[in-house]
Coordinates of C-alpha atoms and ligand atoms in Angstrom, one line a residue:
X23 CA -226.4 15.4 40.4
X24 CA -223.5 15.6 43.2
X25 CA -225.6 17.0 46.8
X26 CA -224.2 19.5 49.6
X27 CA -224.9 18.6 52.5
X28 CA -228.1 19.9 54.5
X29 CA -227.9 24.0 55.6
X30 CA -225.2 24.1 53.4
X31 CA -224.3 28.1 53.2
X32 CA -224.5 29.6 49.4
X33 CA -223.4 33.1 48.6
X34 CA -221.8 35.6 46.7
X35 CA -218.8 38.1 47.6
X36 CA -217.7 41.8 47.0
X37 CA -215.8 44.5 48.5
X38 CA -216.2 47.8 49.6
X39 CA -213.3 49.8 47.5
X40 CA -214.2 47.4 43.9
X41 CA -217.8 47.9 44.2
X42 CA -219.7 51.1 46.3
X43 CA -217.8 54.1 44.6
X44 CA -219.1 57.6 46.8
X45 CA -215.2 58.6 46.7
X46 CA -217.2 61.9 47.9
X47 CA -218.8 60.4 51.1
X48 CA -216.1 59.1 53.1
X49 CA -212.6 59.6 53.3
X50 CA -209.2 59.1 51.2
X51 CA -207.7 55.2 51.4
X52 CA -204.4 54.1 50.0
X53 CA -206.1 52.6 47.0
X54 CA -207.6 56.2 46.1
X55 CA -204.0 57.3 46.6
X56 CA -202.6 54.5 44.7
X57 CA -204.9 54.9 41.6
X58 CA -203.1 58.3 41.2
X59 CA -199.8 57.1 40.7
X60 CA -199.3 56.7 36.8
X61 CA -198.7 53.1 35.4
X62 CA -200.1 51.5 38.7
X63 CA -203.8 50.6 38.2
X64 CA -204.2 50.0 34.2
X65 CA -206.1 52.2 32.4
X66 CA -205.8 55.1 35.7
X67 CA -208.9 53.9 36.5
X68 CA -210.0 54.2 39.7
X69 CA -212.4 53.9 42.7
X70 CA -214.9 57.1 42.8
X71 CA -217.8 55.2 41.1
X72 CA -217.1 52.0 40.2
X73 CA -220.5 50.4 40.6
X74 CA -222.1 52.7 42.5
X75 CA -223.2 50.3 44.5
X76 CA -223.7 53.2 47.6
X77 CA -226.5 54.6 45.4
X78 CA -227.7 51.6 43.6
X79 CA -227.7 48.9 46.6
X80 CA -231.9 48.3 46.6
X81 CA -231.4 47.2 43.2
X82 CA -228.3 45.0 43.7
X83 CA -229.9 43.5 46.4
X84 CA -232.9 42.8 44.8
X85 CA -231.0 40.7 42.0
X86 CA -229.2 39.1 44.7
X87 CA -233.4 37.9 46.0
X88 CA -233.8 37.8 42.6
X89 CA -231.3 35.2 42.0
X90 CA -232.1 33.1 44.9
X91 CA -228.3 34.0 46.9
X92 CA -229.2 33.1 50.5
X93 CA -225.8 34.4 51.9
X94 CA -223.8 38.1 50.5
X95 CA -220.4 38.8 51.9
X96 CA -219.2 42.2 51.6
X97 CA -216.5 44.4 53.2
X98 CA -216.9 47.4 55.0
X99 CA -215.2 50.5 54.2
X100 CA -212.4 51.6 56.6
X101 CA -212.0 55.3 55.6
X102 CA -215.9 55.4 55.4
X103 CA -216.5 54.8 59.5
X104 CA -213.2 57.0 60.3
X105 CA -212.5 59.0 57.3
X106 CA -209.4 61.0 59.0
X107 CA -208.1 57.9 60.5
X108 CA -208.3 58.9 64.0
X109 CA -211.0 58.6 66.4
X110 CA -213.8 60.8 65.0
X111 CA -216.6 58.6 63.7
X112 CA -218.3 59.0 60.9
X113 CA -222.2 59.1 61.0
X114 CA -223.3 58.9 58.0
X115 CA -220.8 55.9 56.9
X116 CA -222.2 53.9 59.1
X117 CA -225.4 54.9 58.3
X118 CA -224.4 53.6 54.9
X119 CA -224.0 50.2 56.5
X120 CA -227.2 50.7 58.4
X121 CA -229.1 50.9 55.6
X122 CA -227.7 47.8 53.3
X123 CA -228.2 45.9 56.7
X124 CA -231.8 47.0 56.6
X125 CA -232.2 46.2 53.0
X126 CA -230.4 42.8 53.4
X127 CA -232.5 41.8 56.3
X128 CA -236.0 42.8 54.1
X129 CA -234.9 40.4 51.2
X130 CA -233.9 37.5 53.9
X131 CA -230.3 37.5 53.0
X132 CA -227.5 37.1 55.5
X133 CA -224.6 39.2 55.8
X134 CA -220.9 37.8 56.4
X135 CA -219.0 40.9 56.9
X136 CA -215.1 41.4 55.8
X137 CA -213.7 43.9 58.3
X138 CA -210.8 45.2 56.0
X139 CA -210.2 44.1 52.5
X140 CA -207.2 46.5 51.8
X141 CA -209.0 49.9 51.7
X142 CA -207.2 51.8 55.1
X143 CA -207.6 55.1 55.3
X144 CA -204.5 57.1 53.9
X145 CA -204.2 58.5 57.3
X146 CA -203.3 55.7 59.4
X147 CA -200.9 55.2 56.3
X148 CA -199.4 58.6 56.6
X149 CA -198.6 57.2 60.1
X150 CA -196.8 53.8 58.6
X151 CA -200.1 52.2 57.8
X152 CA -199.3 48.4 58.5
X153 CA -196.0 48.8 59.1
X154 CA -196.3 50.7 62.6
X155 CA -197.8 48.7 65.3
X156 CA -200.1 51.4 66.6
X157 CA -202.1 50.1 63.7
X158 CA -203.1 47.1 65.6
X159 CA -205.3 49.2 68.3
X160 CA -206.7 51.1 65.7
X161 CA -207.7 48.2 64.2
X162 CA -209.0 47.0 66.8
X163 CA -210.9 50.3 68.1
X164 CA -212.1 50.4 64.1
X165 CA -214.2 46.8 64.8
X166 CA -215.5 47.7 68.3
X167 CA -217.3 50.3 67.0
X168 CA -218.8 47.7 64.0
X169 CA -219.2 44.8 66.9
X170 CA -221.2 47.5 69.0
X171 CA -223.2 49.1 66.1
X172 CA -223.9 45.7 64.4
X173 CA -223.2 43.1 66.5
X174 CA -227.0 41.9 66.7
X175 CA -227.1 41.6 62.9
X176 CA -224.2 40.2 62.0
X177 CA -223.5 36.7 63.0
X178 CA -220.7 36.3 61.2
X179 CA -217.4 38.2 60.9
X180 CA -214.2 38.1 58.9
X181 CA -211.3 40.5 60.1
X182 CA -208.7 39.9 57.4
X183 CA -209.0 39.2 53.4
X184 CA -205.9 37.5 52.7
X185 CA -202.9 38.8 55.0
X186 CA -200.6 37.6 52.2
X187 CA -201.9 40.3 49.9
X188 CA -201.8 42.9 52.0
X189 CA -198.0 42.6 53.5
X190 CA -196.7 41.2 50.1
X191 CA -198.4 42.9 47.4
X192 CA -198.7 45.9 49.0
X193 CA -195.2 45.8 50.5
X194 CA -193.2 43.4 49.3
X195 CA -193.8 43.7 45.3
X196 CA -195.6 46.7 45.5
X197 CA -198.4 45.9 43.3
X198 CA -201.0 47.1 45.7
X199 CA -201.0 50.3 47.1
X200 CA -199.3 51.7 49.7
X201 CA -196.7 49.9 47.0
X202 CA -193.5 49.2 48.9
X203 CA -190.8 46.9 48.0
X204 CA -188.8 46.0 50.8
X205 CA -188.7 42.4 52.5
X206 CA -188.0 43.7 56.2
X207 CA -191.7 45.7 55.7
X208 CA -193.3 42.7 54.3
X209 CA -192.9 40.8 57.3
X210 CA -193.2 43.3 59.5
X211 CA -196.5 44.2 58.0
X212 CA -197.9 40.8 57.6
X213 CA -197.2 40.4 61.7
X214 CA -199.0 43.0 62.0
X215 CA -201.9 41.9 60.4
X216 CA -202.1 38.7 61.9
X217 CA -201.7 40.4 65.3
X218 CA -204.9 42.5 65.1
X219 CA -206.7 40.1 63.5
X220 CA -205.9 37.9 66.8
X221 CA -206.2 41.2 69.4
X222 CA -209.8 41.8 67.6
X223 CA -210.4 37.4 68.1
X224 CA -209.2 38.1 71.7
X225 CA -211.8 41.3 72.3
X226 CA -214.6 39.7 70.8
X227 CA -214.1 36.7 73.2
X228 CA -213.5 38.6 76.2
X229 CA -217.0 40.5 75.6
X230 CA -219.1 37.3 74.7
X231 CA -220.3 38.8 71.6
X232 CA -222.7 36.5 69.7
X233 CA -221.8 35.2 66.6
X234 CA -218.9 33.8 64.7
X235 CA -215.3 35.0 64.0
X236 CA -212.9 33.7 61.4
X237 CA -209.9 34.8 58.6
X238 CA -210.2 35.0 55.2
X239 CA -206.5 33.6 53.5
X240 CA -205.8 33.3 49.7
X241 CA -204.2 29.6 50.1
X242 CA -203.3 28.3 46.8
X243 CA -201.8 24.6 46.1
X244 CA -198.1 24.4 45.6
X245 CA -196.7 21.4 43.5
X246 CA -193.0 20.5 42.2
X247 CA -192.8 21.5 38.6
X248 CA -190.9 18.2 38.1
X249 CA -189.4 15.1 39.9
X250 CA -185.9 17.2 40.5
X251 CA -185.3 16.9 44.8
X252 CA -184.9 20.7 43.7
X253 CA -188.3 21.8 42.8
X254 CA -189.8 19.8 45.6
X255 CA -187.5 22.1 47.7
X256 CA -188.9 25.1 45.9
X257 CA -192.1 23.9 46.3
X258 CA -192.1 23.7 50.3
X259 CA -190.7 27.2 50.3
X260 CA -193.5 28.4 48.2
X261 CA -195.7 27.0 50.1
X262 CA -194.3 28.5 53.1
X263 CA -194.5 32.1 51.6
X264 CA -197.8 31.8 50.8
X265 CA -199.7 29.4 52.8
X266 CA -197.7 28.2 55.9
X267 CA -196.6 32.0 57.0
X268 CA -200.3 32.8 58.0
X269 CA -201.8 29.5 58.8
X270 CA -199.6 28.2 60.8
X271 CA -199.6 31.3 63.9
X272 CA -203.1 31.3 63.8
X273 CA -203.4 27.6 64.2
X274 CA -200.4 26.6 66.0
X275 CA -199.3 30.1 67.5
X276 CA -195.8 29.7 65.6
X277 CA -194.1 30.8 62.5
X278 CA -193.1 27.6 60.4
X279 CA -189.3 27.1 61.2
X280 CA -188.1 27.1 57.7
X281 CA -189.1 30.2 56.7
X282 CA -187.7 31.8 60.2
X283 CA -185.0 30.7 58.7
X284 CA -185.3 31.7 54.9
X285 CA -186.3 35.0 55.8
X286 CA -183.6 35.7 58.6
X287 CA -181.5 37.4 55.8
X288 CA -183.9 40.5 55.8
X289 CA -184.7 40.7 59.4
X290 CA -184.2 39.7 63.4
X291 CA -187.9 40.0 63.8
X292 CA -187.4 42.0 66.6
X293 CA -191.3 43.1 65.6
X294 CA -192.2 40.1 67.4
X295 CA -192.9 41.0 70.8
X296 CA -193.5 38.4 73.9
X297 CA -197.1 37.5 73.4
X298 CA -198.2 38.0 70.1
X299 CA -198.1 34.6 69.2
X300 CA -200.0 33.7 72.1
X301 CA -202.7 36.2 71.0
X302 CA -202.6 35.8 66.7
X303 CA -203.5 32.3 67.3
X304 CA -206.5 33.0 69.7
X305 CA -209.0 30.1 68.4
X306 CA -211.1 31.0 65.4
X307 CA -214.7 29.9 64.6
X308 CA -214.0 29.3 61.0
X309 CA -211.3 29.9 58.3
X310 CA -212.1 31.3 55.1
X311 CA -210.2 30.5 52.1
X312 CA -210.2 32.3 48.3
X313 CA -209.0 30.0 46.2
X314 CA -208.3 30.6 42.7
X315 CA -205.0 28.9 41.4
X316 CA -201.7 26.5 41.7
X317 CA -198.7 26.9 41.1
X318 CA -195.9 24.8 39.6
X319 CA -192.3 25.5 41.0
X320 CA -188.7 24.3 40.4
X321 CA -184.9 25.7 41.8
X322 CA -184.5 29.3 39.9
X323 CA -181.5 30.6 41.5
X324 CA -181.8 34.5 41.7
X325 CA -185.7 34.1 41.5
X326 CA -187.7 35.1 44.9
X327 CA -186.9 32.6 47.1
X328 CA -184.8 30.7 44.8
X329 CA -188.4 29.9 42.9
X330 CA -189.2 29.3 39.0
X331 CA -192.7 28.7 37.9
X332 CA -193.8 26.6 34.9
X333 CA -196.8 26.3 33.8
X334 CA -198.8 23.5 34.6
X335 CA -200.4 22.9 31.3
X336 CA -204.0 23.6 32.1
X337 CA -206.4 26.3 30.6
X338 CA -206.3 29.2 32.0
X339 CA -208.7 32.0 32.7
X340 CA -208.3 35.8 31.7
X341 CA -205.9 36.7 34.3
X342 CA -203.8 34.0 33.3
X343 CA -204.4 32.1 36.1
X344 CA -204.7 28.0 35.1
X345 CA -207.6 26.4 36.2
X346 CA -207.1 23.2 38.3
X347 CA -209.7 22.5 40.8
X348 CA -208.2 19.6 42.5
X349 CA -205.8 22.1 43.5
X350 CA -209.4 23.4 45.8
X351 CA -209.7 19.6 47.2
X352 CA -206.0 19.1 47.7
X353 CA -206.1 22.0 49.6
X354 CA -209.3 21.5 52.0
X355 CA -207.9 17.5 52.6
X356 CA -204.7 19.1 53.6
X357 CA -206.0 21.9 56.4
X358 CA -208.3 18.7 57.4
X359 CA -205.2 16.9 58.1
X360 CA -202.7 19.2 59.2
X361 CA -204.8 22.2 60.4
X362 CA -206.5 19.9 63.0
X363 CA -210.0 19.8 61.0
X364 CA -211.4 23.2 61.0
X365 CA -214.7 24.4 59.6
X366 CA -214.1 26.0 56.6
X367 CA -215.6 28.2 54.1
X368 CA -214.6 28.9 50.5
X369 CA -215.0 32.4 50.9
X370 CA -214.0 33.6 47.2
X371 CA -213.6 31.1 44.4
X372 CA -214.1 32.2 40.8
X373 CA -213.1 33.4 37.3
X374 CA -212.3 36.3 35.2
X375 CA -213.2 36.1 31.7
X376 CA -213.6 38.2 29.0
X377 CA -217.2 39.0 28.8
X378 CA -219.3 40.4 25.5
X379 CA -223.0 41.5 25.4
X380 CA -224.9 39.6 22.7
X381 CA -228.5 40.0 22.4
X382 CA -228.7 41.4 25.6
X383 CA -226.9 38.4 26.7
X384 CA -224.4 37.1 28.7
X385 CA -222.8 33.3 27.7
X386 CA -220.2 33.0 29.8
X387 CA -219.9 28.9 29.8
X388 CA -216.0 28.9 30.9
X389 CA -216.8 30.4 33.8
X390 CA -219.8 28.1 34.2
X391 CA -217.2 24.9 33.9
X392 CA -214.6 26.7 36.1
X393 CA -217.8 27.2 39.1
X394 CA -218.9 23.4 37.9
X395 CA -215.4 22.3 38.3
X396 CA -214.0 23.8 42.2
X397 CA -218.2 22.9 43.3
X398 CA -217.0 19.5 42.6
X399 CA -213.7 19.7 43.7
X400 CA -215.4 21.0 47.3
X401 CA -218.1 17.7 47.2
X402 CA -214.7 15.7 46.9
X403 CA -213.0 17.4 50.2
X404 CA -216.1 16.9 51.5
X405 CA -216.4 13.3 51.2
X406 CA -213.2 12.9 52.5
X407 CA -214.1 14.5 55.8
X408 CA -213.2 18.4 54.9
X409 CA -215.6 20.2 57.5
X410 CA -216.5 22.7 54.8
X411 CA -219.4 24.1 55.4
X412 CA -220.3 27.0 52.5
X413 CA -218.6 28.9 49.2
X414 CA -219.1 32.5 48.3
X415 CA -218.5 33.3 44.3
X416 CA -216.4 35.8 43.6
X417 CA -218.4 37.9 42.8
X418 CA -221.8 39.3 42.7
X419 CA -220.8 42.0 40.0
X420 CA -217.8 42.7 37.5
X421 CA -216.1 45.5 39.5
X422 CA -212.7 47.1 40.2
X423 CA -209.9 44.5 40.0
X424 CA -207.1 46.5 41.6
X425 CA -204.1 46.7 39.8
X426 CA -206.1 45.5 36.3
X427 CA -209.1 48.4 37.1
X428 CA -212.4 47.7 35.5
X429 CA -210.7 45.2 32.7
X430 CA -210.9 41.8 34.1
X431 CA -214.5 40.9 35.0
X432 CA -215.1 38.0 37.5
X433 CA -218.7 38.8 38.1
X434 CA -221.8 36.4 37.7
X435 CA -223.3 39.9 37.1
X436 CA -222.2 41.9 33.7
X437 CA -221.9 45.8 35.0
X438 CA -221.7 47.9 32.3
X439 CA -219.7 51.2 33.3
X440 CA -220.9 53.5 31.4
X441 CA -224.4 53.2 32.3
X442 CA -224.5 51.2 35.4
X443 CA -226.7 48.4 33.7
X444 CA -226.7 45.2 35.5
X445 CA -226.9 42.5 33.1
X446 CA -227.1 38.6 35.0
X447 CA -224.7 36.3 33.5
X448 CA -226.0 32.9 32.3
X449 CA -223.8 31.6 35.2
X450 CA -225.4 34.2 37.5
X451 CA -228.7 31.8 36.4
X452 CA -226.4 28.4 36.7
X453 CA -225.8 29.2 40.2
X454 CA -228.8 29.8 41.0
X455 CA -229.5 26.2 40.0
X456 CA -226.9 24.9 42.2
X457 CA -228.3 26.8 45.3
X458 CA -232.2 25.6 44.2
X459 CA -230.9 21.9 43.9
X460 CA -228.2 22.5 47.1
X461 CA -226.5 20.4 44.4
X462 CA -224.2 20.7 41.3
X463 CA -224.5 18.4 37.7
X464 CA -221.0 16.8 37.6
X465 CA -219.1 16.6 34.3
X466 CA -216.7 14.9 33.2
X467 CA -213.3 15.9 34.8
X468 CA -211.0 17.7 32.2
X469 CA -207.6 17.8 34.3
Ligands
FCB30 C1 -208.8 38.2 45.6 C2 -209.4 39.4 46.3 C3 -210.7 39.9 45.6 C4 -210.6 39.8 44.1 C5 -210.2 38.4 43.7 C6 -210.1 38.2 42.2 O1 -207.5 38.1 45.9 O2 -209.8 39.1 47.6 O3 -210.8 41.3 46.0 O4 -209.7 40.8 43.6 O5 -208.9 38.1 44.2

């Protein structure tokens, strides 16, 4: 058996929007919007239920004790504190929060709080959403109110899930609600992102709040399809789109030149305003990474950024996503190295797969290797002087999975839908190992 270091932070993840459901108690967001346009969310399905999680949080949390899951990361719900978008808080929402605080707190489990994982309320959308800096001082009004309501019991806080999913999916390829398609908003909105999440850094600073502050970005490894000069070219670019754009302003205070210069076709970033460098890379505690995948690239001309992908040959998991954890320890070595050595935490890492029911059963062993495999890949980062320092799996229960609604489960808990049965997974009960034995039972290494 392969040990984690001592104090080593275990948990599990969720979001508001894919798990709580309570459409009725709290206001519209752009996913409720979005899962009303036809042919965008598969199925039409949609967030007013999904786990009921708002009604049935005792009992989730008790499987959470029940499983032995020091550590639960969860997002809170935008359109739930300020359901009209403006300034008029909601009582009751944060009551909501109030109340899964108190529960948490009974069971002994610590919260790490997402401020926004993509649920804004419809209104500030109606009012350009991401797009329209006012949005920043909303934002940061939005986590005042959290900071002053549950500052003293929550020591740790995440502003942003993955900047590149909000500004690109949900502007540039319009996969995620609000849905745009236009380059000049993508960047505009991903600057805008990264500049609250700095203005809210900046704020929490300037009031000494206790506790710690980070950024959750989906990071990914980005190798050359082949040996062509080309697709090492691609490869850079790719990484630049996805990883380089949002690292490196909040830990160098700059855009990577590059890109500037890729991307000056769509825009003169006059968005960019004196300062806001300055601020987005106000210094973080931590930085949180979801890792899932890699990707392979070579020259496509045409493609986005002039980028093919090819498979890499590896197995892949229900979403089509292949599986390669070294792509995880690549990754950590790399922020190590050019990051300047932050303390990181794997703050989503898991699997979808397509789950059956036997015997009032759950035997979900890929998913088992996939969570043996990236645990491993994270001892390896470690050893090579990653200051990683805890992994959330993604996540506690099957829930909504945006665009692919309730079909792709990536829970170590089976939800059934139709009867809200919670059912653990056998790798609900692996895990659990791993966090009794603060250690994982090392394989052999398939790729
Ligand atoms: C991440 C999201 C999370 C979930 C997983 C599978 O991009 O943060 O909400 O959808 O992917």
């Amino acid at each position: 058996m392969r040990k984690f270091p001592e104090h080593f932070v275990w948990g599990t993840a969720t979001s508001s929007f894919q798990i709580e459901g309570g459409r009725d108690t709290r206001g519209e967001s752009i996913w409720d919007q979005f899962c009303k346009n036809p042919g965008k969310v598969l199925n039409g399905d949609h967030g007013e239920v999904a786990c009921d999680h708002i009604n049935r949080y005792p009992e989730d949390i008790q499987l959470m004790k029940d499983l032995d899951v020091p550590w639960y990361r969860f997002s809170i719900s935008w359109s739930r504190i300020f359901p009209d978008g403006d300034r008029v808080v909601n009582e009751e929402g944060l009551a909501f929060y109030d109340r899964l605080l108190t529960e948490l707190e009974a069971k002994g489990i610590k919260p790490a709080v997402t401020l926004y994982h993509w649920d804004l309320p419809q209104a500030l959308q109606d009012r350009g959403g991401w797009m329209n800096r006012e949005i920043v001082e909303e934002f940061a009004h939005y986590c005042e109110v959290l900071f002053d309501r549950f500052g003293d019991r929550v020591s740790n806080w995440i502003t942003h899930n993955e900047p590149w999913v909000v500004s690109w999916l949900g502007h540039g390829s319009g996969e995620h609600a609000p849905g745009y398609r236009d380059i000049p908003a993508f960047l505009k909105a991903a600057h805008h992102v990264l500049l609250s999440h700095g203005k809210v850094v900046e704020q929490f600073r300037a009031k000494q709040r206790k506790g710690e502050i980070g950024i959750t970005l989906n990071l990914n490894s980005s190798y050359a399809a082949d040996e062509q000069p080309s697709s090492k070219e691609a490869a850079v670019r790719w990484d630049g789109f996805l990883n380089r754009w949002f690292l490196d302003p909040v830990f160098k205070g700059s855009y990577p030149a590059d890109m500037l210069e890729h991307y000056s076709v769509y825009t003169d970033f006059s968005f960019i305003k004196e300062g806001d460098l300055e601020a987005i890379a106000a210094p973080v505690d931590f930085l949180g990474i979801n890792y899932y995948s890699i990707s392979y690239l070579n020259h496509q001309p045409g493609a986005w950024l002039d980028a093919g992908h090819e498979g890499g040959g590896h197995r892949r998991t229900a979403m089509g996503w292949e599986v390669y954890a070294k792509g995880l320890s690549d990754l950590l070595i790399r922020l190590k190295e050019e990051y300047n050595n932050p303390v990181l935490y794997v703050t989503e890492n898991g699997a979808a797969y397509d789950d059956e029911v036997t015997d009032g059963k759950v035997v979900d062993s890929d998913r088992i290797q996939y969570l043996q495999e990236h645990l491993d890949a994270c001892l390896d980062a470690i050893e090579a002087g990653a200051d990683l320092r805890g992994y959330f799996a993604w996540s506690f229960l099957d829930n909504f999975e945006w665009a692919f609604g309730y079909s792709k489960r990536f829970g170590l808990v089976y939800v059934d839908f139709e009867t809200q049965e919670r059912i653990p997974k056998e790798s609900a009960k692996w895990f659990q190992q791993v966090i009794q034995n603060n250690g994982v039972e090392v394989q052999v290494k398939t790729n």
